[in-house]
XYZ file of C-alpha atoms in Angstrom:
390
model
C -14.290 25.338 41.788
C -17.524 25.726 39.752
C -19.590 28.611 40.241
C -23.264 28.595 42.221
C -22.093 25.958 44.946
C -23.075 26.830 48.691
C -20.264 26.048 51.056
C -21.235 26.107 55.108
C -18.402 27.308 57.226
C -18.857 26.178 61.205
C -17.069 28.109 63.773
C -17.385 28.945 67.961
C -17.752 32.880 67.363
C -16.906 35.304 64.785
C -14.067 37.128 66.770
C -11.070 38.487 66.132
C -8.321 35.614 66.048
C -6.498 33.671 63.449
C -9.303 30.473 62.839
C -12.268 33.451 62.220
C -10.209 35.419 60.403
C -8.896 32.882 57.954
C -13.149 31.866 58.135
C -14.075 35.320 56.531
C -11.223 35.216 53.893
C -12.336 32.015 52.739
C -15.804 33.877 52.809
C -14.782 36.329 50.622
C -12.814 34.204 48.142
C -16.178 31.980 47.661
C -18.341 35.178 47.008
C -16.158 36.311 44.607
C -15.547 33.619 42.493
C -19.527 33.413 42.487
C -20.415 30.744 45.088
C -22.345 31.244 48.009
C -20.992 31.420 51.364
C -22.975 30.888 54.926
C -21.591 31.081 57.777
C -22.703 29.580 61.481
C -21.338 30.974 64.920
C -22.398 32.591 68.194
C -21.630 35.798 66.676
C -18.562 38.147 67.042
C -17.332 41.624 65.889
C -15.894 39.970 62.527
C -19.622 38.917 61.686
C -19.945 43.055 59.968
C -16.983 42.361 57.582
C -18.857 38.926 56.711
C -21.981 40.831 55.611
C -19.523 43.430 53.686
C -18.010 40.985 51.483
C -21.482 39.636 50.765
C -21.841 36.219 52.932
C -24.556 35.132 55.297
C -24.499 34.676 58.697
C -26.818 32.381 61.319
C -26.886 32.121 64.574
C -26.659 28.728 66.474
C -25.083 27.728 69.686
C -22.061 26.214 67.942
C -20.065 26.978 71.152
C -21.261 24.579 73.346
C -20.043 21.318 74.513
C -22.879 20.510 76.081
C -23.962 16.566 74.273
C -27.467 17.990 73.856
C -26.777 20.844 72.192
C -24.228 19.329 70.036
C -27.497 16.795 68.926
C -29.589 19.364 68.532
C -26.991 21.980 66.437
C -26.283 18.713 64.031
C -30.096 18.827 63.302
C -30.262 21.798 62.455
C -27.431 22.337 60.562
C -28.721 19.143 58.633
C -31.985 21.116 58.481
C -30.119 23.755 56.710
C -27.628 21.405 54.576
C -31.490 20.620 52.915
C -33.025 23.813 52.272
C -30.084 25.718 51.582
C -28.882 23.424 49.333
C -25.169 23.309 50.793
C -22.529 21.667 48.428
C -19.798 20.740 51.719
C -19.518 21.604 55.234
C -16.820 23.192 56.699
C -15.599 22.852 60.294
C -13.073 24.897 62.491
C -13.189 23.857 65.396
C -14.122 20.397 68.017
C -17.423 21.398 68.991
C -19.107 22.135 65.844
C -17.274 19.993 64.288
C -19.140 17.059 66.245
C -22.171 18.298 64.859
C -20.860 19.004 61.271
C -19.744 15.507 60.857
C -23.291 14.393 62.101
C -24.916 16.639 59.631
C -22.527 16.235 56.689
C -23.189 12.067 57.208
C -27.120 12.643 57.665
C -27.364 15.037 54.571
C -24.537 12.816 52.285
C -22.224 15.663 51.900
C -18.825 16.741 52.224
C -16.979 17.070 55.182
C -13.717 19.410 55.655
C -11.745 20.232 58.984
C -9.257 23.340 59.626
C -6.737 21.914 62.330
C -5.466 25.296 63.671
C -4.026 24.254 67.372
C -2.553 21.794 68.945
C -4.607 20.476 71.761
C -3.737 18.820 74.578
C -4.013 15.382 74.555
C -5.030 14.219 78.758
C -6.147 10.525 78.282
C -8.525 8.644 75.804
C -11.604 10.296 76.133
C -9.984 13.323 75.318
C -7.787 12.247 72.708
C -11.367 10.909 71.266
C -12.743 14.238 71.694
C -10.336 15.920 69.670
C -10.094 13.415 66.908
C -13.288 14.844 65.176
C -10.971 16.971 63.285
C -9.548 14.006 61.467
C -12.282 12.328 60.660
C -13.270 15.153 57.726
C -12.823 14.164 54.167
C -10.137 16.125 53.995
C -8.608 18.363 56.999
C -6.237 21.314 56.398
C -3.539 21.420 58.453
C -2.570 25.354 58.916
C 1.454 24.774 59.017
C 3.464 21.361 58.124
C 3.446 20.979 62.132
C 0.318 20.487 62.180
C 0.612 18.079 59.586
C 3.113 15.980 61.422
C 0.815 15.734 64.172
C -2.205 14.548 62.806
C -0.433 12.240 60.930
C 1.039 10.807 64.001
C -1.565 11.242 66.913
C -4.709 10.056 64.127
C -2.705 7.913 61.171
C -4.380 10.053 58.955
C -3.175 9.036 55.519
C -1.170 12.276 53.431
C -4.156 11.849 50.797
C -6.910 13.090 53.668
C -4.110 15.776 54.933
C -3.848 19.203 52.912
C -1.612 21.851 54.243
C -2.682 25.627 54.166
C -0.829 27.933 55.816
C -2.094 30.957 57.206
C -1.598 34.243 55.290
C -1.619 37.953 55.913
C -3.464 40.488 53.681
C -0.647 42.524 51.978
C -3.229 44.895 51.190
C -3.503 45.720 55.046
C 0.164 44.769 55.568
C 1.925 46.777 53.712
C 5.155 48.163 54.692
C 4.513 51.730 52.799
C 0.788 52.126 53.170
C 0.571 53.292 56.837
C 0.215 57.185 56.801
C 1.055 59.678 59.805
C -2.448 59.774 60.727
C -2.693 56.891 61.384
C 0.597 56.321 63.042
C -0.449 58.956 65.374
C -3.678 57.586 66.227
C -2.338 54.577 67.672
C 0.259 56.275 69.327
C -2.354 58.016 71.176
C -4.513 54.829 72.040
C -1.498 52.645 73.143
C 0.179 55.529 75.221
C 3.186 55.121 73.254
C 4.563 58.327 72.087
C 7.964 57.258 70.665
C 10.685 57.953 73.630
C 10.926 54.570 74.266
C 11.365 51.408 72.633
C 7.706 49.410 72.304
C 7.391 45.682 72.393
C 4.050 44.169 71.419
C 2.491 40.395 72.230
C -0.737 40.238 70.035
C -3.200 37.919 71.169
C -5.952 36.923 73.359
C -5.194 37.357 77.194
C -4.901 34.017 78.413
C -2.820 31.867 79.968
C -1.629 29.834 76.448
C -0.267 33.018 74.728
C 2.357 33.483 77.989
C 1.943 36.679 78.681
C 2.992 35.934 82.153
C 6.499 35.084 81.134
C 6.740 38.645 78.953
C 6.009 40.090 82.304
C 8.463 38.404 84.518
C 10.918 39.081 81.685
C 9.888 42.840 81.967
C 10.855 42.202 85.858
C 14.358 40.883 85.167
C 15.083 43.908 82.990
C 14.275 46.587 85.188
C 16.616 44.641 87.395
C 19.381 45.396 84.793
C 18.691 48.900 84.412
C 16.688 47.991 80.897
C 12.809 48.336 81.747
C 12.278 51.651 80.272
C 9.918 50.152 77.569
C 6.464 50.439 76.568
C 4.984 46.482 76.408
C 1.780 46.284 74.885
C -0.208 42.938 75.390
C -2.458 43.871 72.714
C -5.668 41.241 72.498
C -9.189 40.302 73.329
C -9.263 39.694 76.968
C -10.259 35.923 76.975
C -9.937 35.106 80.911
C -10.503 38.426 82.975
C -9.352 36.705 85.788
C -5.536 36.448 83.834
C -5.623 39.672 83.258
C -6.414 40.722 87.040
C -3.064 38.300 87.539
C -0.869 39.588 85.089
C -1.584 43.037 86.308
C -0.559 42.067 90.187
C 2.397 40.200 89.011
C 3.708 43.418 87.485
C 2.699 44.954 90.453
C 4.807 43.050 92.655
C 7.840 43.633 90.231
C 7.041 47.080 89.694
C 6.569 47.368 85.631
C 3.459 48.038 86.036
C 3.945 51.317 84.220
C 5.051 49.804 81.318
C 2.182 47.536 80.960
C -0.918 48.277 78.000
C -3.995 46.424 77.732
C -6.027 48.046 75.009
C -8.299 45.240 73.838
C -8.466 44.328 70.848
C -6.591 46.741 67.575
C -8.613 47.617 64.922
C -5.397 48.998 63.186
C -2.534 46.779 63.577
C -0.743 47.330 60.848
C -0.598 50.782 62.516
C 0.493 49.086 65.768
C 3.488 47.340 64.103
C 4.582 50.271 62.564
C 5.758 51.870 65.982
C 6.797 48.374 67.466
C 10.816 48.054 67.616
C 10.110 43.802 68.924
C 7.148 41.661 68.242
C 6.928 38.847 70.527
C 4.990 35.183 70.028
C 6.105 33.292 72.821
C 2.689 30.756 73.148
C 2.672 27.306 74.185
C 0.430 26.104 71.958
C -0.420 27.715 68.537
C -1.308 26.164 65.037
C 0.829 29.019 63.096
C 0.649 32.050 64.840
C -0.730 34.433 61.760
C 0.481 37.614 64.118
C 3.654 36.721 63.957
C 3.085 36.420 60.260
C 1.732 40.066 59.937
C 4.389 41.439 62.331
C 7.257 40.047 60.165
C 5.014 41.489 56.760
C 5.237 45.154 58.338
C 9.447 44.520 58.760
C 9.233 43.628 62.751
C 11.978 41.598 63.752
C 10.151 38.714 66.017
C 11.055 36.780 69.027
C 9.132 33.200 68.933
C 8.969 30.162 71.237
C 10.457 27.019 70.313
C 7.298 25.291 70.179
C 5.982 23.778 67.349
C 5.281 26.327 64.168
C 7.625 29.066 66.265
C 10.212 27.486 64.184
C 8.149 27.853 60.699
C 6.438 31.435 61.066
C 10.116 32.901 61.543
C 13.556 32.360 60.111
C 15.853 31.496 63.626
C 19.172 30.075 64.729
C 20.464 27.522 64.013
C 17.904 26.649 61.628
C 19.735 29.975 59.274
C 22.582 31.648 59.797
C 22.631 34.218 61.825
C 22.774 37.014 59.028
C 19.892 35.709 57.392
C 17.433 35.647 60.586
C 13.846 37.394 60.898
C 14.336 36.876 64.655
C 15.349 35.254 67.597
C 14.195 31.935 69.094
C 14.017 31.460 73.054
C 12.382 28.099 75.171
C 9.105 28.113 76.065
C 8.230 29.312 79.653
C 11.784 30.462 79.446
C 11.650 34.463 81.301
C 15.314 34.504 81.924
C 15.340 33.641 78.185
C 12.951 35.860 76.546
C 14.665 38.880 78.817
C 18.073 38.137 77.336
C 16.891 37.843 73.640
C 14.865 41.612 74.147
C 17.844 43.080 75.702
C 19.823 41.409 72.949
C 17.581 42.975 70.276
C 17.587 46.444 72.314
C 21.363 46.571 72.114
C 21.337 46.337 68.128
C 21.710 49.691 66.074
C 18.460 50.695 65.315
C 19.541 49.546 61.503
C 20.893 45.839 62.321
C 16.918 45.991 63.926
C 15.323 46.654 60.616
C 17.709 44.962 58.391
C 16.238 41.893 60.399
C 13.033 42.917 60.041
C 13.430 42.921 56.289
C 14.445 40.231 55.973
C 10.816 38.558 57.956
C 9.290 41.237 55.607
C 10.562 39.017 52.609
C 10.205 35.508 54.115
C 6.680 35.689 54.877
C 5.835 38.010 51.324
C 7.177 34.502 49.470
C 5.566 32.296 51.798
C 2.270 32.818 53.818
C 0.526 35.245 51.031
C -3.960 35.522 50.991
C -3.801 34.749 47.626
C -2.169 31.370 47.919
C -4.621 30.211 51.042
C -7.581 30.724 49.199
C -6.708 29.499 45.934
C -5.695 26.250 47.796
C -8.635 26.403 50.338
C -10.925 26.521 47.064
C -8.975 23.719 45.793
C -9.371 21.354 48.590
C -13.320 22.224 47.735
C -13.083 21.005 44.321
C -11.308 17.822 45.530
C -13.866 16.236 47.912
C -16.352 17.200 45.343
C -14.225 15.172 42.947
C -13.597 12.361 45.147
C -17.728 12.254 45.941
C -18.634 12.099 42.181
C -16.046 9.177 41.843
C -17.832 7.127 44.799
């Protein structure tokens, strides 16, 4: 990518999560190969680390689904296409994404989409609705998933279709690099001082990561003399109200005890150093880049069988059994998800880590930062390319 190009990156908030982290990596790896990076959001508590690595950040109501405000953002960000003389526009999610492809048209410039979810697809309007983030010049699909299903719910032709996998930072993730300290620390903030065995589901609170099934699986184990467990749910409390439920439904079965909610982890490399199981169990994820950094810190995983829960993780029957990062369970499957942790808790402490190796490798050859934003920058060059040709 040639140096001294200005590339606008769109995007709800700048929160922790996998879409606005991967948004401030690709911030970084424009700075530094001496191009100019702006970002647009509602803010978040990523927006400091933006700044640090030398990008820009603006404010706009990018959130909103609200059709006047989506008018009025692609003005603006047209507006700003002009007078900050932006090369391409980059879009992460369906709202502004509606008003990046308005401004990108308006202002004759590049237009690039980051599919990282699978949404639901309830009817036309809907399916419409969604469809914005096929209609880029290019859209990166964040696991071959993803791929399959824009080709088949948009016929998106492959040559419009790149796919970028999410990646962990090895520099954070790295199996040697956590000290005592630190170790300690989070000990101390997660109430989890090493007697028992700690399981950890990272991600936002809210109904799509199932955290509700972790919990009823906490239920059934208690029932089988197994519940003496720490289980963080580690994560940005998106619905309040989900939390107030998942909190009375362990209630009821009485693990409360074993329950954590500490927000969001600054240190989670920290966090998967004392975690004997990481869980991703969602419905609905694009490829789930916790499970990604669990499996780089050598934590054997238990995924759902939906969609990219087969690609973050090595699983029966897909390998052989000696050759696994972790176990695979059905979706919405408690009875399931109980067995496989019990399972896993039964396992020498060694056969545990030997599996967790093994993740450690699989995801060190696979899902690495460098390779995401070498490819991200190349997916730049090409609609450049492809606009010079026209």
């Amino acid at each position: 990518m040639p140096e001294g190009l200005t590339v606008l990156q769109v995007i709800p908030r700048m929160r922790a999560g996998g879409a606005e982290l991967g948004c401030l990596q690709i911030a970084e790896a424009l700075v530094k190969s001496g191009n100019r990076a702006i970002v647009v959001s509602e803010g978040g508590q990523l927006v400091d680390g933006l700044l640090a690595v030398g990008a820009e950040h603006i404010v706009l109501p990018v959130a909103s689904k609200n059709p006047v405000t989506l008018a009025l953002n692609a003005k603006r960000l047209a507006n700003m296409i002009r007078t900050e003389n932006v090369a391409i526009i980059h879009a992460r999610s369906r709202a502004p994404a509606w008003s990046a492809l308005a401004a990108a048209k308006a202002a004759k410039i590049p237009f690039v989409t980051t599919y990282h979810s699978e949404y639901s697809e309830r009817g036309r309007l809907k399916n419409f609705y969604n469809g914005v983030m096929a209609r880029s010049d290019i859209v990166i699909a964040v696991s071959d998933y993803m791929a399959h299903l824009i080709r088949t719910r948009y016929q998106t032709p492959e040559s419009r279709i790149a796919i970028i996998h999410r990646a962990f930072d090895p520099d954070k993730f790295d199996l040697g690099g956590v000290t005592a300290e630190r170790i300690a620390t989070v000990r101390r903030d997660l109430n989890a001082d090493g007697s028992k065995p700690v399981l950890l589901l990272a991600g936002r609170i809210t109904p799509r990561k199932a955290q509700n099934y972790l919990v009823e699986a906490l239920g059934l184990l208690k029932q089988r003399g197994l519940g003496d467990v720490v289980c963080v749910l580690a994560g940005e409390i998106e619905k309040p109200e989900f939390k107030d439920q998942l909190e009375a439904q362990a209630r009821k079965l009485g693990v409360n005890e074993m329950l954590r909610f500490p927000g969001h982890v600054k240190d989670m490399a920290a966090a998967y150093s004392i975690t004997d199981i990481s869980l991703n169990i969602s419905e609905q994820e694009g490829l789930p880049r916790v499970a990604i950094e669990a499996q780089a810190m050598g934590v054997p995983m238990i995924v759902s069988d939906t969609g990219p829960g087969r690609e973050v993780a090595l699983t029966e029957p897909d390998v052989a059994f000696d050759k696994a990062s972790g176990l695979r369970v059905p979706y919405a499957d408690a009875r399931a998800t109980a067995d496989a942790i019990a399972q896993m808790l039964s396992w020498p402490e060694a056969q545990r880590k030997a599996m967790g190796m093994r993740g450690a490798g699989h995801v060190r050859s696979r899902f690495t930062l460098e390779q995401l934003k070498r490819k991200t920058l190349a997916v730049y060059d090409t609609v450049l390319a492809r606009r010079r040709q026209r």
